[in-house]
């Protein structure tokens, strides 16, 4: 027995020696003793968006190489490595997962989120305040050029918590082929965006043409909008002159008149003029896109990002992915028309921002990485690939971006854009607003009743809200 | 029963024997521990601890900050004043009662059809497998199929079907009849479990009972009424209690198909709790809603066990041994 044990110990020792020899790092031993030891900092980065938006993280991967070169030149022995994850479904779950991970001291170091979540993330202590890094660090120079209104979107209580990553505009797309059938000349069609910009073509005009197209059988539906809760609906409240936030009191605002006008508008579309399907809010996204790209709908309240999506995803039954030539031939785009003649048209942007986890161990490097990836070359690449708008005038001058006809065409929309309030309870408001709009579209409530229902919901759900008439 | 009463009185009359019995029971418990231990741990970890945590959380105002800020009974007072909670309660009642009817009733019908009326075993098994398909499909896919099937345009499968056959205009099935849609979608899945349980129970009935009934001139209906149903009393009890409790807490298909809409028309209690906790980040309030559900579920389970005579079922074996 003793002999066996002895033999076993000898074998184990020998095996351990052999394995330790195999496990050695020849490259380390080959290095001269004086070579500086580098520390690898691994950043977990995650982003949300359609597959076309993956550049939100791949740009960070590329920027890491540039950052490492700078660090080497500076004699900084740290090197950055990026572990990227891009998520394309379940935005709420994407945030919840991070919030729970954060409480255990983990979570991705750098994330992209909608600017409208800045308030919640900042107030909850999940993300870092970045003013000092922007103003005082050596990396601040990379982000100085970003548009001021995008910085406003990244603020909570006057402090900056995010670096704008991209922006977009909500547009009204129109089918040129249907307008031609209605007798519009090429000149009439090409002038439409300008007429909308000048307030000469209003929402009522849009409804009338939509009705004409449906009545004459040129379109199966006159107007489509998104089927679920989203930033488009607050944009319409803005369009009817509504106010959603009081900056002085930091409270949300329930603007009865503007909300009533908004409800009247959707009620008229679905129940009176019947140009919008009453079941719009139960339609599948894919079906909506298919009907639009196949030319069954005259107007589509979409977004600039859809332009890229239609070239990336096979929605068209016969054509599959659309070519840009086909799209220019058959689709036009404009601001959301003003609610009244001579009024100002509107659009709404929901910029995405990079935020830094407050648990991260190397916040300076995380900021450096984000700042470098905000340079025009990276930002223009993302914008062109995903149908978004760039974050700075310098990026707008990038040849890649300037050559893109669509993005150059819609850049002016940022002059008309509005933002959603950065308030942690705004999500509850939009959720209730969507339900109220749904109720008038399906004819369950008339606008007056829907307004009362909405007011009751909001009083029940939201603590910080003011009511105005 | 007499023996049982005697056993209970033993400790008073014979303390020595009682002590021996106690030791015996203790050692048999220790012997059983390796078998029931893992399940006890699982039950404590995944049932008991979450319930305790939920109860504690329901007294907090936990929100998106995920901090335990104790607020006393505030959430429960809010719940009493919340009109949407009233609507959710009523919807839950309709949903559970109707779906239960399909789960148990239709499940029973499927079991009878595929086991009693279908004489060829393979054919019955084939139909049972087909009915099991929705259960084997991931919830998201199953919900997506329903959304495509009920699409409100003329491209929706159901609308296309009615359009072709009756030239009917497209209908918004989900928006006009949200509750029937979620009941049917859930019922078709739930029925398959009932079918499996009832089929197994029918197959375990000795053949001689069917032969004897046939010799006595019983019709199929008589056999179902006087042979099969009495034998299936306990499986039916099990399925009814099981399905009631799972329906009370189920919401995933409703979330995916109607999301409780339109206007809370298909919002059930469990979904309301989910929406409050994960949609509005009101974790404290959502927990309070869940606690009410736990209490209701326990009461319903106890009432059902009483109604079905659970004690009688558990004592059945003992009576036989004594006899």
Tab-separated table of N, CA and C in Angstrom, chain A residues 92-93 95-96 99-100 103 119-120 123-124 126 220 224 278-284 287 291 294 296 424 428 435-436 438-439 442 444-445 453 456-457 460-461, chain B residues 63-67 78 81-84 144 147-148 151-156 172 174-175 261-265 267 272 274-276 278-283 285:
chain	number	residue	atom	x	y	z
A	92	UNK	N	-36.100	47.183	-23.312
A	92	UNK	CA	-36.329	47.234	-21.861
A	92	UNK	C	-35.490	46.180	-21.141
A	93	UNK	N	-35.469	44.980	-21.705
A	93	UNK	CA	-34.702	43.894	-21.104
A	93	UNK	C	-33.201	44.205	-21.135
A	95	UNK	N	-31.863	47.089	-20.857
A	95	UNK	CA	-31.571	47.996	-19.736
A	95	UNK	C	-31.692	47.290	-18.391
A	96	UNK	N	-32.745	46.470	-18.250
A	96	UNK	CA	-32.957	45.785	-16.966
A	96	UNK	C	-31.774	44.893	-16.621
A	99	UNK	N	-29.046	47.002	-15.300
A	99	UNK	CA	-29.322	47.562	-13.970
A	99	UNK	C	-29.099	46.509	-12.874
A	100	UNK	N	-29.554	45.306	-13.151
A	100	UNK	CA	-29.381	44.241	-12.163
A	100	UNK	C	-27.901	43.882	-12.015
A	103	UNK	N	-25.926	46.363	-9.892
A	103	UNK	CA	-26.086	46.240	-8.443
A	103	UNK	C	-25.140	45.200	-7.848
A	119	UNK	N	-32.002	60.239	-17.625
A	119	UNK	CA	-32.488	60.656	-16.296
A	119	UNK	C	-32.531	59.464	-15.344
A	120	UNK	N	-33.121	58.378	-15.822
A	120	UNK	CA	-33.256	57.190	-14.982
A	120	UNK	C	-31.878	56.635	-14.602
A	123	UNK	N	-30.024	59.265	-12.258
A	123	UNK	CA	-30.626	59.348	-10.924
A	123	UNK	C	-30.396	58.054	-10.135
A	124	UNK	N	-30.351	56.945	-10.840
A	124	UNK	CA	-30.122	55.661	-10.168
A	124	UNK	C	-28.654	55.405	-9.867
A	126	UNK	N	-26.272	54.769	-11.996
A	126	UNK	CA	-25.715	53.708	-12.837
A	126	UNK	C	-24.577	54.207	-13.740
A	220	UNK	N	-54.214	51.033	-50.704
A	220	UNK	CA	-55.101	50.283	-49.799
A	220	UNK	C	-55.259	51.030	-48.483
A	224	UNK	N	-49.923	55.215	-42.687
A	224	UNK	CA	-49.489	54.238	-41.688
A	224	UNK	C	-48.632	54.963	-40.650
A	278	UNK	N	-57.987	50.911	-38.724
A	278	UNK	CA	-58.364	50.979	-37.302
A	278	UNK	C	-57.517	49.999	-36.481
A	279	UNK	N	-57.011	48.977	-37.140
A	279	UNK	CA	-56.174	47.998	-36.442
A	279	UNK	C	-54.684	48.290	-36.576
A	280	UNK	N	-54.364	49.535	-36.835
A	280	UNK	CA	-52.946	49.909	-37.014
A	280	UNK	C	-52.078	49.434	-35.856
A	281	UNK	N	-52.613	49.551	-34.633
A	281	UNK	CA	-51.796	49.242	-33.454
A	281	UNK	C	-51.712	47.740	-33.155
A	282	UNK	N	-52.339	46.937	-33.988
A	282	UNK	CA	-52.159	45.490	-33.783
A	282	UNK	C	-51.422	44.873	-34.968
A	283	UNK	N	-50.953	45.715	-35.871
A	283	UNK	CA	-50.252	45.167	-37.041
A	283	UNK	C	-48.815	44.784	-36.704
A	284	UNK	N	-48.314	43.846	-37.459
A	284	UNK	CA	-46.946	43.394	-37.286
A	284	UNK	C	-46.013	44.341	-38.039
A	287	UNK	N	-45.306	43.313	-41.617
A	287	UNK	CA	-46.429	43.539	-42.528
A	287	UNK	C	-46.504	45.013	-42.927
A	291	UNK	N	-46.134	46.239	-46.769
A	291	UNK	CA	-47.177	46.998	-47.454
A	291	UNK	C	-46.635	48.327	-47.978
A	294	UNK	N	-44.095	47.765	-50.953
A	294	UNK	CA	-44.779	47.255	-52.159
A	294	UNK	C	-45.748	48.281	-52.749
A	296	UNK	N	-48.519	49.888	-51.321
A	296	UNK	CA	-49.943	49.833	-50.989
A	296	UNK	C	-50.386	50.991	-50.096
A	424	UNK	N	-37.439	60.592	-15.576
A	424	UNK	CA	-37.522	59.143	-15.361
A	424	UNK	C	-38.946	58.599	-15.459
A	428	UNK	N	-43.777	56.272	-18.600
A	428	UNK	CA	-45.145	55.971	-18.159
A	428	UNK	C	-46.139	56.855	-18.922
A	435	UNK	N	-51.857	54.215	-25.413
A	435	UNK	CA	-53.114	53.483	-25.191
A	435	UNK	C	-54.311	54.368	-25.516
A	436	UNK	N	-54.220	55.644	-25.175
A	436	UNK	CA	-55.331	56.567	-25.463
A	436	UNK	C	-55.508	56.729	-26.976
A	438	UNK	N	-54.614	54.571	-29.228
A	438	UNK	CA	-55.146	53.280	-29.692
A	438	UNK	C	-56.670	53.234	-29.488
A	439	UNK	N	-57.118	53.749	-28.347
A	439	UNK	CA	-58.556	53.683	-28.037
A	439	UNK	C	-59.399	54.511	-29.016
A	442	UNK	N	-59.401	52.665	-32.615
A	442	UNK	CA	-60.287	51.497	-32.757
A	442	UNK	C	-61.748	51.871	-32.485
A	444	UNK	N	-63.059	52.786	-29.632
A	444	UNK	CA	-63.521	52.410	-28.297
A	444	UNK	C	-63.945	53.663	-27.522
A	445	UNK	N	-63.158	54.706	-27.631
A	445	UNK	CA	-63.462	55.981	-26.980
A	445	UNK	C	-63.486	57.088	-28.024
A	453	UNK	N	-59.754	59.524	-19.732
A	453	UNK	CA	-59.137	58.258	-19.315
A	453	UNK	C	-57.639	58.445	-19.102
A	456	UNK	N	-56.732	60.405	-15.999
A	456	UNK	CA	-56.887	59.577	-14.793
A	456	UNK	C	-55.688	58.622	-14.637
A	457	UNK	N	-55.292	58.014	-15.748
A	457	UNK	CA	-54.146	57.096	-15.715
A	457	UNK	C	-52.879	57.809	-15.250
A	460	UNK	N	-52.755	58.653	-11.670
A	460	UNK	CA	-52.531	57.452	-10.873
A	460	UNK	C	-51.076	56.973	-10.929
A	461	UNK	N	-50.464	57.123	-12.108
A	461	UNK	CA	-49.140	56.514	-12.322
A	461	UNK	C	-47.956	57.448	-12.092
B	63	UNK	N	-37.851	51.241	-6.817
B	63	UNK	CA	-38.084	51.691	-8.195
B	63	UNK	C	-36.846	51.403	-9.039
B	64	UNK	N	-36.603	52.237	-10.047
B	64	UNK	CA	-35.476	51.972	-10.942
B	64	UNK	C	-34.121	52.040	-10.234
B	65	UNK	N	-34.076	52.626	-9.035
B	65	UNK	CA	-32.803	52.677	-8.308
B	65	UNK	C	-32.508	51.345	-7.630
B	66	UNK	N	-33.504	50.467	-7.577
B	66	UNK	CA	-33.398	49.135	-6.955
B	66	UNK	C	-32.994	49.225	-5.480
B	67	UNK	N	-33.428	50.275	-4.811
B	67	UNK	CA	-33.122	50.444	-3.390
B	67	UNK	C	-34.333	50.074	-2.540
B	78	UNK	N	-52.501	52.028	-2.304
B	78	UNK	CA	-52.574	52.424	-3.719
B	78	UNK	C	-53.331	51.373	-4.531
B	81	UNK	N	-57.003	51.613	-4.381
B	81	UNK	CA	-57.591	52.767	-5.093
B	81	UNK	C	-57.374	52.694	-6.602
B	82	UNK	N	-56.644	51.679	-7.054
B	82	UNK	CA	-56.250	51.593	-8.463
B	82	UNK	C	-57.363	50.949	-9.300
B	83	UNK	N	-57.980	51.770	-10.173
B	83	UNK	CA	-59.080	51.243	-10.999
B	83	UNK	C	-58.594	50.174	-11.978
B	84	UNK	N	-57.390	50.357	-12.481
B	84	UNK	CA	-56.852	49.377	-13.440
B	84	UNK	C	-56.699	48.003	-12.789
B	144	UNK	N	-46.027	34.627	-32.182
B	144	UNK	CA	-45.830	35.256	-33.493
B	144	UNK	C	-46.732	34.612	-34.543
B	147	UNK	N	-50.040	36.098	-34.174
B	147	UNK	CA	-50.089	37.464	-34.701
B	147	UNK	C	-50.203	37.454	-36.223
B	148	UNK	N	-49.471	36.556	-36.859
B	148	UNK	CA	-49.567	36.453	-38.323
B	148	UNK	C	-50.941	35.910	-38.727
B	151	UNK	N	-53.483	38.727	-38.319
B	151	UNK	CA	-53.126	40.063	-38.835
B	151	UNK	C	-54.384	40.764	-39.354
B	152	UNK	N	-54.541	42.055	-38.988
B	152	UNK	CA	-55.800	42.734	-39.325
B	152	UNK	C	-55.981	43.089	-40.804
B	153	UNK	N	-54.936	42.938	-41.603
B	153	UNK	CA	-55.092	43.261	-43.027
B	153	UNK	C	-55.621	42.037	-43.787
B	154	UNK	N	-55.844	42.215	-45.060
B	154	UNK	CA	-56.338	41.088	-45.867
B	154	UNK	C	-55.275	40.012	-46.033
B	155	UNK	N	-54.015	40.344	-45.608
B	155	UNK	CA	-52.936	39.367	-45.723
B	155	UNK	C	-52.917	38.403	-44.532
B	156	UNK	N	-53.648	38.739	-43.462
B	156	UNK	CA	-53.734	37.836	-42.313
B	156	UNK	C	-54.392	36.527	-42.739
B	172	UNK	N	-60.186	43.272	-37.397
B	172	UNK	CA	-59.104	43.397	-36.393
B	172	UNK	C	-59.414	42.454	-35.238
B	174	UNK	N	-57.595	40.897	-32.993
B	174	UNK	CA	-56.929	41.111	-31.701
B	174	UNK	C	-57.491	42.333	-30.980
B	175	UNK	N	-57.779	43.378	-31.724
B	175	UNK	CA	-58.283	44.596	-31.079
B	175	UNK	C	-59.764	44.505	-30.727
B	261	UNK	N	-53.642	44.720	-23.951
B	261	UNK	CA	-54.515	45.734	-24.563
B	261	UNK	C	-55.637	45.121	-25.368
B	262	UNK	N	-56.401	45.919	-26.072
B	262	UNK	CA	-56.333	47.378	-26.010
B	262	UNK	C	-57.020	47.897	-24.752
B	263	UNK	N	-56.470	48.977	-24.217
B	263	UNK	CA	-57.037	49.635	-23.036
B	263	UNK	C	-57.254	48.674	-21.877
B	264	UNK	N	-56.284	47.886	-21.552
B	264	UNK	CA	-56.339	46.950	-20.420
B	264	UNK	C	-57.423	45.873	-20.562
B	265	UNK	N	-57.947	45.688	-21.765
B	265	UNK	CA	-59.054	44.738	-21.928
B	265	UNK	C	-58.613	43.288	-21.723
B	267	UNK	N	-55.724	42.669	-19.839
B	267	UNK	CA	-54.700	42.771	-18.792
B	267	UNK	C	-55.116	41.897	-17.613
B	272	UNK	N	-50.374	42.497	-15.005
B	272	UNK	CA	-50.403	43.841	-14.424
B	272	UNK	C	-49.203	44.016	-13.478
B	274	UNK	N	-46.408	42.373	-13.706
B	274	UNK	CA	-45.213	42.438	-14.565
B	274	UNK	C	-45.054	43.844	-15.159
B	275	UNK	N	-46.152	44.375	-15.677
B	275	UNK	CA	-46.087	45.713	-16.287
B	275	UNK	C	-45.633	46.764	-15.287
B	276	UNK	N	-46.163	46.674	-14.080
B	276	UNK	CA	-45.795	47.668	-13.065
B	276	UNK	C	-44.324	47.513	-12.680
B	278	UNK	N	-41.720	45.717	-14.324
B	278	UNK	CA	-40.689	45.788	-15.351
B	278	UNK	C	-40.968	46.817	-16.454
B	279	UNK	N	-42.219	47.249	-16.559
B	279	UNK	CA	-42.529	48.281	-17.549
B	279	UNK	C	-42.350	49.661	-16.962
B	280	UNK	N	-42.849	49.840	-15.729
B	280	UNK	CA	-42.770	51.161	-15.097
B	280	UNK	C	-41.708	51.220	-14.009
B	281	UNK	N	-40.993	50.141	-13.809
B	281	UNK	CA	-39.960	50.071	-12.761
B	281	UNK	C	-40.526	50.358	-11.376
B	282	UNK	N	-41.782	49.995	-11.135
B	282	UNK	CA	-42.353	50.119	-9.791
B	282	UNK	C	-42.299	48.722	-9.150
B	283	UNK	N	-41.102	48.321	-8.754
B	283	UNK	CA	-40.921	46.963	-8.248
B	283	UNK	C	-41.684	46.729	-6.939
B	285	UNK	N	-44.490	48.221	-5.903
B	285	UNK	CA	-45.922	48.120	-6.198
B	285	UNK	C	-46.230	46.803	-6.913
